[in-house]
Amino acid sequence: MREISSEKITEVVKRLCIEANYNLPEDIDKSLKKFYENENWTIAKDMLEKIIKNVSIAKNEQVPICQDTGMACVFLEIGQNVHVTGKLIEDAVNEGVRQGYTEGYLRKSVVKDPIYRGNTGDNTPAIVYYDIVKGDEIKITVVPKGFGSENMSKIKMLKPSEGVEGVKDFIIKTVEEAGPNPCPPMVIGVGIGGTFDKAAFLAKKSLMRPIDVNNKNEKYAELEKELLEKINKLGIGPQGFGGNTTALGLNIETYPTHIAGLPVAVNISCHVTRHKSEII
């Protein structure tokens, strides 16, 4: 049994909150540049150029890429042979978020109550997901999720008879209705299967997979490619100005489901799809 202190968890979460908000993942950065080279619409190309410049400034000057520094979603993959000493894990995570958002000069966007509001002042509490895995390590992934894009996300309980065509139609319709609101070009996470809540979780988790890495299942890899092509033909374009760059990537994650169900969730992310991981 390996012991890991809660202080170490706090330290890592703090650092990841700051780094994720300052530095865009390499796969997203590369995709922006690739789409810039292939974009034919002048206004769209100009907008992509500005986005790429903004990403570069944030990285070089170590400032937030976007003013919406998100609600901290923290994914913990905890080895079953790990014992955490000190504080409760969730308290350690929230302390890391508190320190990271304060010391990194990141906007505090979390309110105490969903209806009656009232800012918590330190961007806590985080949304924490736990997964028990083999080994004696903890993998921490911080995903700062902005709400301009989160608000455009949807879930639908399809009938099994609607099949793959029903899934495609729902995903494309969700993106089309989102339009310019999620600050395209988007990254689209799709969860299919499980239950109502599991599908939403899969959609969020899929955003952490690099967009240049396909689903391991050949059928779903083809579906990812087909949907991305169709979405980029919608003509929404960067920031809604038209063009063929509406989405940078689309990832699908699946899970077995009930014979009577076909849950599908679409978690939309803007071009600032931030996530940063570290293994303790």
Short mmCIF file of C-alpha atoms in Angstrom, two decimals:
data_model
loop_
_atom_site.label_atom_id
_atom_site.label_comp_id
_atom_site.label_asym_id
_atom_site.label_seq_id
_atom_site.Cartn_x
_atom_site.Cartn_y
_atom_site.Cartn_z
CA MET A 1 0.00 0.00 0.00
CA ARG A 2 1.48 3.35 -1.08
CA GLU A 3 0.70 6.49 0.88
CA ILE A 4 0.09 9.83 -0.85
CA SER A 5 -0.48 12.95 1.19
CA SER A 6 -3.48 15.17 0.63
CA GLU A 7 -1.05 18.10 0.53
CA LYS A 8 0.51 16.62 -2.61
CA ILE A 9 -2.92 16.39 -4.24
CA THR A 10 -3.61 20.03 -3.39
CA GLU A 11 -0.25 21.09 -4.82
CA VAL A 12 -0.85 19.27 -8.12
CA VAL A 13 -4.43 20.47 -8.54
CA LYS A 14 -3.34 24.05 -7.88
CA ARG A 15 -0.65 23.85 -10.56
CA LEU A 16 -2.91 22.14 -13.10
CA CYS A 17 -5.64 24.77 -12.68
CA ILE A 18 -3.17 27.47 -13.63
CA GLU A 19 -1.37 25.58 -16.41
CA ALA A 20 -4.60 24.41 -18.04
CA ASN A 21 -5.91 27.97 -18.21
CA TYR A 22 -2.68 29.37 -19.65
CA ASN A 23 -1.72 26.66 -22.16
CA LEU A 24 -3.93 25.12 -24.83
CA PRO A 25 -3.33 21.37 -25.38
CA GLU A 26 -0.98 20.65 -28.26
CA ASP A 27 -3.56 18.69 -30.28
CA ILE A 28 -5.99 21.62 -30.23
CA ASP A 29 -3.25 24.09 -31.15
CA LYS A 30 -2.17 21.94 -34.11
CA SER A 31 -5.75 21.53 -35.28
CA LEU A 32 -6.34 25.30 -35.24
CA LYS A 33 -3.29 25.81 -37.44
CA LYS A 34 -4.30 22.99 -39.80
CA PHE A 35 -7.79 24.39 -40.26
CA TYR A 36 -6.33 27.87 -40.75
CA GLU A 37 -4.26 26.61 -43.68
CA ASN A 38 -7.28 24.89 -45.25
CA GLU A 39 -9.85 27.65 -44.65
CA ASN A 40 -10.96 29.40 -47.85
CA TRP A 41 -13.37 32.02 -46.47
CA THR A 42 -11.40 35.25 -45.88
CA ILE A 43 -13.31 36.37 -42.78
CA ALA A 44 -13.05 32.90 -41.23
CA LYS A 45 -9.32 32.75 -41.95
CA ASP A 46 -8.82 36.15 -40.35
CA MET A 47 -10.76 35.04 -37.26
CA LEU A 48 -8.70 31.84 -36.95
CA GLU A 49 -5.54 33.92 -37.21
CA LYS A 50 -6.71 36.06 -34.27
CA ILE A 51 -7.56 32.94 -32.24
CA ILE A 52 -4.14 31.43 -32.91
CA LYS A 53 -2.46 34.72 -31.93
CA ASN A 54 -4.47 34.84 -28.70
CA VAL A 55 -3.38 31.29 -27.81
CA SER A 56 0.25 32.24 -28.46
CA ILE A 57 0.05 35.38 -26.28
CA ALA A 58 -1.51 33.41 -23.42
CA LYS A 59 1.26 30.80 -23.58
CA ASN A 60 4.14 33.26 -23.90
CA GLU A 61 2.92 35.72 -21.27
CA GLN A 62 1.33 33.08 -19.02
CA VAL A 63 -2.09 34.64 -18.82
CA PRO A 64 -5.53 33.03 -19.25
CA ILE A 65 -6.48 32.07 -22.81
CA CYS A 66 -10.07 33.15 -22.12
CA GLN A 67 -11.73 35.43 -19.59
CA ASP A 68 -14.08 32.55 -18.68
CA THR A 69 -11.65 30.37 -16.76
CA GLY A 70 -14.37 27.81 -16.21
CA MET A 71 -15.75 25.63 -13.48
CA ALA A 72 -13.05 23.19 -12.40
CA CYS A 73 -13.92 19.61 -13.35
CA VAL A 74 -11.39 17.28 -11.73
CA PHE A 75 -11.04 13.65 -12.81
CA LEU A 76 -9.25 11.35 -10.36
CA GLU A 77 -8.03 7.90 -11.39
CA ILE A 78 -7.06 6.39 -8.04
CA GLY A 79 -5.01 3.23 -7.85
CA GLN A 80 -6.62 0.68 -5.52
CA ASN A 81 -3.28 0.28 -3.73
CA VAL A 82 -3.14 3.95 -2.71
CA HIS A 83 -3.93 5.30 0.74
CA VAL A 84 -4.42 9.08 0.97
CA THR A 85 -3.23 10.59 4.23
CA GLY A 86 -4.31 13.89 5.77
CA LYS A 87 -7.44 15.62 4.51
CA LEU A 88 -10.32 14.02 2.65
CA ILE A 89 -9.50 13.78 -1.06
CA GLU A 90 -12.31 16.13 -2.06
CA ASP A 91 -11.21 18.72 0.49
CA ALA A 92 -7.66 18.48 -0.87
CA VAL A 93 -8.92 18.96 -4.43
CA ASN A 94 -11.01 21.99 -3.49
CA GLU A 95 -8.10 23.53 -1.63
CA GLY A 96 -6.02 23.13 -4.79
CA VAL A 97 -8.71 24.83 -6.87
CA ARG A 98 -9.00 27.61 -4.29
CA GLN A 99 -5.26 28.27 -4.35
CA GLY A 100 -4.89 27.89 -8.11
CA TYR A 101 -7.69 30.27 -9.02
CA THR A 102 -6.52 32.84 -6.49
CA GLU A 103 -2.78 32.75 -7.17
CA GLY A 104 -3.24 32.33 -10.93
CA TYR A 105 -5.53 35.40 -11.12
CA LEU A 106 -8.26 33.26 -12.66
CA ARG A 107 -11.85 34.46 -12.71
CA LYS A 108 -14.01 33.02 -9.96
CA SER A 109 -17.27 31.94 -11.59
CA VAL A 110 -18.92 29.53 -9.17
CA VAL A 111 -22.05 30.49 -7.24
CA LYS A 112 -23.21 28.97 -3.93
CA ASP A 113 -26.71 28.13 -5.08
CA PRO A 114 -28.01 27.44 -8.61
CA ILE A 115 -31.12 29.59 -8.16
CA TYR A 116 -30.31 32.11 -5.40
CA ARG A 117 -26.70 32.55 -6.58
CA GLY A 118 -23.99 34.31 -4.51
CA ASN A 119 -20.39 33.89 -5.66
CA THR A 120 -18.27 31.52 -3.54
CA GLY A 121 -15.28 33.81 -4.11
CA ASP A 122 -12.71 31.10 -4.88
CA ASN A 123 -14.21 29.00 -7.70
CA THR A 124 -15.00 26.11 -5.38
CA PRO A 125 -16.50 23.62 -5.13
CA ALA A 126 -15.04 21.69 -8.03
CA ILE A 127 -16.90 18.94 -9.86
CA VAL A 128 -14.98 15.81 -8.85
CA TYR A 129 -15.16 12.45 -10.62
CA TYR A 130 -13.65 9.30 -9.13
CA ASP A 131 -12.45 6.18 -10.88
CA ILE A 132 -10.76 3.31 -9.02
CA VAL A 133 -8.10 1.64 -11.16
CA LYS A 134 -5.22 -0.81 -10.78
CA GLY A 135 -1.90 0.27 -9.33
CA ASP A 136 -0.50 2.61 -6.69
CA GLU A 137 -0.70 5.98 -8.44
CA ILE A 138 -3.23 8.78 -8.77
CA LYS A 139 -3.80 10.45 -12.12
CA ILE A 140 -5.28 13.93 -11.77
CA THR A 141 -6.84 15.71 -14.74
CA VAL A 142 -8.16 19.25 -14.38
CA VAL A 143 -10.70 20.38 -16.98
CA PRO A 144 -11.71 24.06 -16.64
CA LYS A 145 -15.10 24.09 -18.41
CA GLY A 146 -16.46 27.42 -19.61
CA PHE A 147 -20.22 27.85 -19.71
CA GLY A 148 -20.70 29.62 -23.02
CA SER A 149 -20.22 26.19 -24.55
CA GLU A 150 -21.53 24.13 -21.63
CA ASN A 151 -24.89 25.88 -21.94
CA MET A 152 -25.21 24.60 -25.53
CA SER A 153 -24.88 20.94 -24.49
CA LYS A 154 -27.83 18.54 -24.64
CA ILE A 155 -28.90 15.01 -23.77
CA LYS A 156 -31.67 12.93 -25.28
CA MET A 157 -33.09 9.52 -24.50
CA LEU A 158 -33.56 8.10 -27.98
CA LYS A 159 -35.58 5.02 -28.76
CA PRO A 160 -33.42 2.04 -29.79
CA SER A 161 -35.35 1.92 -33.07
CA GLU A 162 -33.95 5.34 -33.99
CA GLY A 163 -30.54 3.72 -34.34
CA VAL A 164 -27.41 5.31 -35.70
CA GLU A 165 -29.32 7.72 -37.95
CA GLY A 166 -31.22 9.06 -34.95
CA VAL A 167 -27.91 9.52 -33.12
CA LYS A 168 -26.40 11.42 -36.06
CA ASP A 169 -29.44 13.66 -36.46
CA PHE A 170 -29.47 14.59 -32.76
CA ILE A 171 -25.76 15.43 -32.68
CA ILE A 172 -25.85 17.54 -35.84
CA LYS A 173 -29.05 19.32 -34.76
CA THR A 174 -27.51 20.14 -31.37
CA VAL A 175 -24.48 21.74 -33.02
CA GLU A 176 -26.60 23.57 -35.58
CA GLU A 177 -28.85 25.04 -32.88
CA ALA A 178 -25.80 26.07 -30.85
CA GLY A 179 -24.63 28.20 -33.79
CA PRO A 180 -22.13 30.90 -32.81
CA ASN A 181 -22.97 30.81 -29.08
CA PRO A 182 -20.23 28.36 -27.95
CA CYS A 183 -17.42 30.38 -29.61
CA PRO A 184 -16.66 28.05 -32.50
CA PRO A 185 -14.64 26.34 -33.78
CA MET A 186 -15.91 23.79 -31.28
CA VAL A 187 -14.70 20.50 -29.91
CA ILE A 188 -17.63 18.13 -29.52
CA GLY A 189 -17.80 15.37 -26.92
CA VAL A 190 -20.39 12.64 -27.42
CA GLY A 191 -21.48 10.00 -24.93
CA ILE A 192 -23.64 7.10 -26.11
CA GLY A 193 -25.12 4.42 -23.87
CA GLY A 194 -25.29 3.70 -20.18
CA THR A 195 -27.97 5.64 -18.31
CA PHE A 196 -29.07 9.29 -18.40
CA ASP A 197 -26.20 10.40 -16.17
CA LYS A 198 -23.60 7.98 -17.58
CA ALA A 199 -24.06 9.30 -21.11
CA ALA A 200 -23.45 12.87 -19.90
CA PHE A 201 -20.34 11.74 -18.03
CA LEU A 202 -19.01 9.98 -21.13
CA ALA A 203 -19.57 13.09 -23.22
CA LYS A 204 -17.60 15.23 -20.76
CA LYS A 205 -14.84 12.61 -20.43
CA SER A 206 -14.48 12.30 -24.21
CA LEU A 207 -13.32 15.93 -24.38
CA MET A 208 -10.10 14.87 -22.65
CA ARG A 209 -9.11 12.50 -25.45
CA PRO A 210 -6.78 14.19 -27.97
CA ILE A 211 -8.78 15.06 -31.08
CA ASP A 212 -6.14 13.46 -33.28
CA VAL A 213 -6.71 10.08 -31.59
CA ASN A 214 -9.65 8.13 -32.99
CA ASN A 215 -12.03 5.86 -31.10
CA LYS A 216 -10.49 2.39 -30.80
CA ASN A 217 -13.63 0.86 -32.31
CA GLU A 218 -13.41 1.16 -36.11
CA LYS A 219 -17.15 1.78 -36.51
CA TYR A 220 -17.13 4.65 -34.03
CA ALA A 221 -13.92 6.05 -35.51
CA GLU A 222 -15.69 6.22 -38.87
CA LEU A 223 -18.72 7.80 -37.22
CA GLU A 224 -16.51 10.47 -35.63
CA LYS A 225 -15.03 11.28 -39.02
CA GLU A 226 -18.42 11.37 -40.78
CA LEU A 227 -20.01 13.62 -38.18
CA LEU A 228 -17.07 16.06 -38.15
CA GLU A 229 -17.26 16.41 -41.92
CA LYS A 230 -21.02 17.01 -41.86
CA ILE A 231 -20.74 19.53 -39.03
CA ASN A 232 -18.06 21.48 -40.89
CA LYS A 233 -20.44 21.75 -43.83
CA LEU A 234 -23.02 23.58 -41.70
CA GLY A 235 -21.27 26.86 -42.50
CA ILE A 236 -21.30 28.27 -38.95
CA GLY A 237 -17.56 28.88 -39.00
CA PRO A 238 -15.20 30.57 -36.52
CA GLN A 239 -17.20 32.76 -34.12
CA GLY A 240 -20.19 32.31 -36.43
CA PHE A 241 -18.72 34.24 -39.38
CA GLY A 242 -19.11 31.37 -41.87
CA GLY A 243 -16.56 29.11 -43.50
CA ASN A 244 -15.72 25.44 -43.25
CA THR A 245 -14.24 25.43 -39.73
CA THR A 246 -17.15 24.91 -37.36
CA ALA A 247 -15.55 22.10 -35.33
CA LEU A 248 -11.94 21.09 -34.74
CA GLY A 249 -12.75 17.59 -33.54
CA LEU A 250 -15.46 15.21 -32.39
CA ASN A 251 -14.88 12.38 -29.91
CA ILE A 252 -17.31 9.58 -29.08
CA GLU A 253 -17.25 7.39 -25.98
CA THR A 254 -19.72 4.54 -25.45
CA TYR A 255 -20.98 2.18 -22.74
CA PRO A 256 -23.37 -0.78 -22.70
CA THR A 257 -26.99 0.17 -22.11
CA HIS A 258 -30.46 -1.27 -21.42
CA ILE A 259 -32.41 -3.04 -24.18
CA ALA A 260 -35.04 -0.29 -24.01
CA GLY A 261 -32.67 2.66 -24.19
CA LEU A 262 -30.33 4.66 -26.40
CA PRO A 263 -29.09 7.65 -24.35
CA VAL A 264 -27.05 10.22 -26.26
CA ALA A 265 -25.33 13.25 -24.74
CA VAL A 266 -23.52 16.03 -26.57
CA ASN A 267 -21.11 18.12 -24.51
CA ILE A 268 -19.98 21.09 -26.57
CA SER A 269 -16.69 22.82 -25.86
CA CYS A 270 -15.32 25.96 -27.44
CA HIS A 271 -11.94 26.11 -29.21
CA VAL A 272 -10.45 26.73 -25.75
CA THR A 273 -10.84 23.07 -24.77
CA ARG A 274 -8.56 23.01 -21.74
CA HIS A 275 -7.31 20.00 -19.82
CA LYS A 276 -4.08 19.13 -18.06
CA SER A 277 -3.02 15.90 -16.36
CA GLU A 278 -0.36 14.73 -13.95
CA ILE A 279 0.37 11.38 -12.32
CA ILE A 280 1.44 11.25 -8.69
#
